[in-house]
PDB file of C-alpha atoms in Angstrom:
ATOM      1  CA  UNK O   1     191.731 282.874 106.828  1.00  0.00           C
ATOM      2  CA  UNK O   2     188.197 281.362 107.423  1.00  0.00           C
ATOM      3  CA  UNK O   3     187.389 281.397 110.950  1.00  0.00           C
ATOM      4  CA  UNK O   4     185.995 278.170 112.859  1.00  0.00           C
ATOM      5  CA  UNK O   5     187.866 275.817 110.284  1.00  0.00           C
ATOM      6  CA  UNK O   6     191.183 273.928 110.301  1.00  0.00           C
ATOM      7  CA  UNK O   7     193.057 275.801 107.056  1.00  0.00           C
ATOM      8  CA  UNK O   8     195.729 274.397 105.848  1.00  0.00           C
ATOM      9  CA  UNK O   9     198.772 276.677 105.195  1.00  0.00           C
ATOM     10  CA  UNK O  10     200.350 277.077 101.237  1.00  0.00           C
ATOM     11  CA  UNK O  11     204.106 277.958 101.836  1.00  0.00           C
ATOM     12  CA  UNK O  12     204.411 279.758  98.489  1.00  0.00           C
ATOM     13  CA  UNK O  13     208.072 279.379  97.720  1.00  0.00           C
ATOM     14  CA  UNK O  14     210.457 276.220  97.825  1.00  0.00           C
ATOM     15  CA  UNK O  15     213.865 277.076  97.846  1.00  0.00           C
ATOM     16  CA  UNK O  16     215.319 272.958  97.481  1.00  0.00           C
ATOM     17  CA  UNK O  17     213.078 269.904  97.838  1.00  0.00           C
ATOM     18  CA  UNK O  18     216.137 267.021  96.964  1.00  0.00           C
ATOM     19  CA  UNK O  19     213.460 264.084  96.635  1.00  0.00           C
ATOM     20  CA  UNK O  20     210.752 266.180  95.585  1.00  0.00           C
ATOM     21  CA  UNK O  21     208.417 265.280  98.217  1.00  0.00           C
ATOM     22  CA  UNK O  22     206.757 268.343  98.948  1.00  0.00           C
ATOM     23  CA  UNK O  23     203.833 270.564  97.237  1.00  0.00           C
ATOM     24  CA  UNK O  24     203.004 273.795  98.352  1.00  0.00           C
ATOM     25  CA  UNK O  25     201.273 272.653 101.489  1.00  0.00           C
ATOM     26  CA  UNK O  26     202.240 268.895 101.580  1.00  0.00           C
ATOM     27  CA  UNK O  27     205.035 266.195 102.557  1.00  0.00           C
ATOM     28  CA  UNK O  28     205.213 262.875 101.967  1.00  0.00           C
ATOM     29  CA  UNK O  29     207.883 260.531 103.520  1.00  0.00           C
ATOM     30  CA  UNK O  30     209.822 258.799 100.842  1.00  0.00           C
ATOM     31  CA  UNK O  31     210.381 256.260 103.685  1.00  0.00           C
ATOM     32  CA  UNK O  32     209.949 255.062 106.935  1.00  0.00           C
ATOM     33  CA  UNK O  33     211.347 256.684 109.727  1.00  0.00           C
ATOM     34  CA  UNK O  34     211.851 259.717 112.389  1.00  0.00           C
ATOM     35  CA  UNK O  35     211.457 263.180 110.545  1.00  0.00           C
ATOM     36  CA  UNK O  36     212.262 266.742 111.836  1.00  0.00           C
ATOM     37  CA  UNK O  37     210.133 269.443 110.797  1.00  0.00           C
ATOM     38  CA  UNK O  38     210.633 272.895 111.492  1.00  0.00           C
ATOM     39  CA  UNK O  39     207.833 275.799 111.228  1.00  0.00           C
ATOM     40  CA  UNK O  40     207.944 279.194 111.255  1.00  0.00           C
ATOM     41  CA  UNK O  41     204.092 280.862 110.251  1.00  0.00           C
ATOM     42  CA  UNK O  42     204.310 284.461 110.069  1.00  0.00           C
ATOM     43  CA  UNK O  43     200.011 286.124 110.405  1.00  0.00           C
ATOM     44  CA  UNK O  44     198.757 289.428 110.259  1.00  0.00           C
ATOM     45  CA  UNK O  45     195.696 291.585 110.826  1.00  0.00           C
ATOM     46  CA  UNK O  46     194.792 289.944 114.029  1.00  0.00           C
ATOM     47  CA  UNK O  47     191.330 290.545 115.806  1.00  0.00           C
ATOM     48  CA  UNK O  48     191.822 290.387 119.007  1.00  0.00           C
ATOM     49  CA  UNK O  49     188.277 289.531 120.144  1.00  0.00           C
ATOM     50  CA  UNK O  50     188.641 285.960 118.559  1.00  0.00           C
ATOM     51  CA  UNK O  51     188.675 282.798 120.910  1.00  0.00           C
ATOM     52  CA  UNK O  52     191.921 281.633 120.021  1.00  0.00           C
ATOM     53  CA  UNK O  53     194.526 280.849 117.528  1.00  0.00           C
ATOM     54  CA  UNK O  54     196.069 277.371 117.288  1.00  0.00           C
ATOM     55  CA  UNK O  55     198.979 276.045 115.096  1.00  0.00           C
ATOM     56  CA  UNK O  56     198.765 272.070 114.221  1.00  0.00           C
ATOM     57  CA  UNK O  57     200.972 269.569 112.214  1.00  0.00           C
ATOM     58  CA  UNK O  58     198.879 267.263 110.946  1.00  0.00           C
ATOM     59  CA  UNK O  59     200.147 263.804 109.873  1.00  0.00           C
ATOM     60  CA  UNK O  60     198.734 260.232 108.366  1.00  0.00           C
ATOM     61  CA  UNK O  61     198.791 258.853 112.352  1.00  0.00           C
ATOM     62  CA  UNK O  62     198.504 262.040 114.447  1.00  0.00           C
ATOM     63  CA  UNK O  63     197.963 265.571 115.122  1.00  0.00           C
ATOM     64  CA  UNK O  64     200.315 267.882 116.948  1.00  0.00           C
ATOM     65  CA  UNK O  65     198.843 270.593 118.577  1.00  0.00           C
ATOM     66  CA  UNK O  66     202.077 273.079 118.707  1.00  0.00           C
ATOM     67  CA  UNK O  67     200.921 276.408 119.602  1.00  0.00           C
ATOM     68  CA  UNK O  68     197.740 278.384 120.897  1.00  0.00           C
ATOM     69  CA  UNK O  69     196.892 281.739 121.154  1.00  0.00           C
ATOM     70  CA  UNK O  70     194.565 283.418 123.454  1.00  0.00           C
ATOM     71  CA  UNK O  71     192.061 286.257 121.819  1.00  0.00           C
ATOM     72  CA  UNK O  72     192.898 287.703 125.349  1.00  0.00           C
ATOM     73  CA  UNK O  73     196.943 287.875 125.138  1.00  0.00           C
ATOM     74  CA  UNK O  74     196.556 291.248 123.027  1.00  0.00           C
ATOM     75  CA  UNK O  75     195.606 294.568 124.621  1.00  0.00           C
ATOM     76  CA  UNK O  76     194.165 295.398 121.121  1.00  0.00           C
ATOM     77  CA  UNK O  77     194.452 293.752 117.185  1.00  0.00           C
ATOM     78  CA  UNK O  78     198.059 293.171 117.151  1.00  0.00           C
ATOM     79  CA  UNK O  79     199.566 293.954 113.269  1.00  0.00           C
ATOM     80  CA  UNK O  80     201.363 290.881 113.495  1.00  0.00           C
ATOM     81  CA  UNK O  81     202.547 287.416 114.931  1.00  0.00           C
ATOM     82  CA  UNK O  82     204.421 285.053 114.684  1.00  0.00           C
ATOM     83  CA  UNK O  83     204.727 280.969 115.528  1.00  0.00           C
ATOM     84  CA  UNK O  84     207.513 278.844 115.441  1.00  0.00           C
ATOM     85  CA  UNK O  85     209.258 276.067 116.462  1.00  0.00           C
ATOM     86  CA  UNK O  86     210.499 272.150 115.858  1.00  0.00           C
ATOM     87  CA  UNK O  87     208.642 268.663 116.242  1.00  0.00           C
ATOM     88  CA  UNK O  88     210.439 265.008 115.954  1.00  0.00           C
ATOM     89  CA  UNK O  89     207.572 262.624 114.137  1.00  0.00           C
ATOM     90  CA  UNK O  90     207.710 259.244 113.479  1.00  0.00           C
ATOM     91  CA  UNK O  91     206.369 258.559 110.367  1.00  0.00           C
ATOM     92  CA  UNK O  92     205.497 255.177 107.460  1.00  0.00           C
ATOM     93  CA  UNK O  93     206.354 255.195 103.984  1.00  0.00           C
ATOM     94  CA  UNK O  94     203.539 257.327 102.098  1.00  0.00           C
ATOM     95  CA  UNK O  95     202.527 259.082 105.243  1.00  0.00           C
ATOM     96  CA  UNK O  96     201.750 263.022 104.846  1.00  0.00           C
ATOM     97  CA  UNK O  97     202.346 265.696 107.122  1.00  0.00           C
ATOM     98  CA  UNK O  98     200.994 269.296 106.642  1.00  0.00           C
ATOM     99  CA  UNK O  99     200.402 272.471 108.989  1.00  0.00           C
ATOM    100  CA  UNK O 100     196.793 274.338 109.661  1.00  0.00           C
ATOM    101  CA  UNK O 101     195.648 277.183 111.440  1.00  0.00           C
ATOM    102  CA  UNK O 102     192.190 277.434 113.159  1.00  0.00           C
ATOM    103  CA  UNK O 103     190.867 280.863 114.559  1.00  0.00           C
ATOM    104  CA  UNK O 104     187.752 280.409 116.959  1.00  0.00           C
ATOM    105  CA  UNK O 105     185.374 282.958 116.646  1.00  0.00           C
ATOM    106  CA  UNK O 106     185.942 286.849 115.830  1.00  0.00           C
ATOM    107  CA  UNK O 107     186.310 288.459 112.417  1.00  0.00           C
ATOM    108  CA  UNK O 108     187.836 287.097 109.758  1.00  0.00           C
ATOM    109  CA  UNK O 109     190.621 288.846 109.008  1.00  0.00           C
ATOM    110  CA  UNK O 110     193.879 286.971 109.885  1.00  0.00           C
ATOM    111  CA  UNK O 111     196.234 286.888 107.512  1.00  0.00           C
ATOM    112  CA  UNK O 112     198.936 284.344 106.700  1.00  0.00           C
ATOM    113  CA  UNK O 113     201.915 286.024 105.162  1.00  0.00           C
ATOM    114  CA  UNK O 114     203.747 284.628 102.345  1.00  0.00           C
ATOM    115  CA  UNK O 115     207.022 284.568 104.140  1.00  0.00           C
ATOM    116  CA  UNK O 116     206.088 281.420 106.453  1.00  0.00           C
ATOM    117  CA  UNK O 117     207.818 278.762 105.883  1.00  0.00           C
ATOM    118  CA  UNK O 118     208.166 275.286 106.874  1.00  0.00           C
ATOM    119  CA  UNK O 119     211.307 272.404 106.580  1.00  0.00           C
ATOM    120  CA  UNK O 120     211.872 268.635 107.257  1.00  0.00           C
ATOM    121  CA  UNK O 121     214.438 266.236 107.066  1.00  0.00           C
ATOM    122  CA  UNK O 122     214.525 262.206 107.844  1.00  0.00           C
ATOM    123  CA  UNK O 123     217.185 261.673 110.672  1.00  0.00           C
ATOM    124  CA  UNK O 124     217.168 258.424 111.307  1.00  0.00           C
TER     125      UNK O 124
END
């Protein structure tokens, strides 16, 4: 990925999308209401000398800073790495939600792998 910018991340494959309200990197709530996403980015090639690593959701309203790694967590460039976890949103009619990864600093040469992926459901 480019280092020093937010890039957003393409999950390559769907496998159902009922309402058909997500691209390859984007949702959009059919309605109002309180949506569960789930996350799961899978990275490779990591330099080790870089800043950090962060995960975000981003949404119409709000970002969600879920996870950050340190440069500094890894004795040496790790082959791989992995994120996940689950967020609760509250979100409009026509809002968008949609994940990024931002390396500070280091060579560029973090990988996302295709087999991230990413799910969401309205609750309530």
């Amino acid at each position: 990925i480019q280092i020093n910018a937010a890039v957003t991340v393409n999950f390559g494959v769907e496998v159902f999308d009922t309402g058909r309200n997500f691209t390859a990197n984007k949702f959009t709530a059919p309605v109002g209401g309180k949506y569960m996403f789930h996350y799961d980015i899978y990275t490779s090639n990591w330099d080790a000398s870089c800043g950090y690593v962060e995960t975000v959701l981003k949404t119409s309203n709000r970002l969600y800073y879920l996870e950050i790694a340190d440069g500094d967590l890894f004795p040496g460039d790790p082959a791989y790495y992995t994120w996940c976890g689950g967020l609760l949103v509250d979100m409009d009619a026509a809002d968008t939600a949609h994940m990024t990864v931002f390396q500070s600093g280091g060579n560029n040469q973090l990988d996302l792998r295709p087999s991230s992926w990413f799910s969401g459901c309205l609750i309530a």
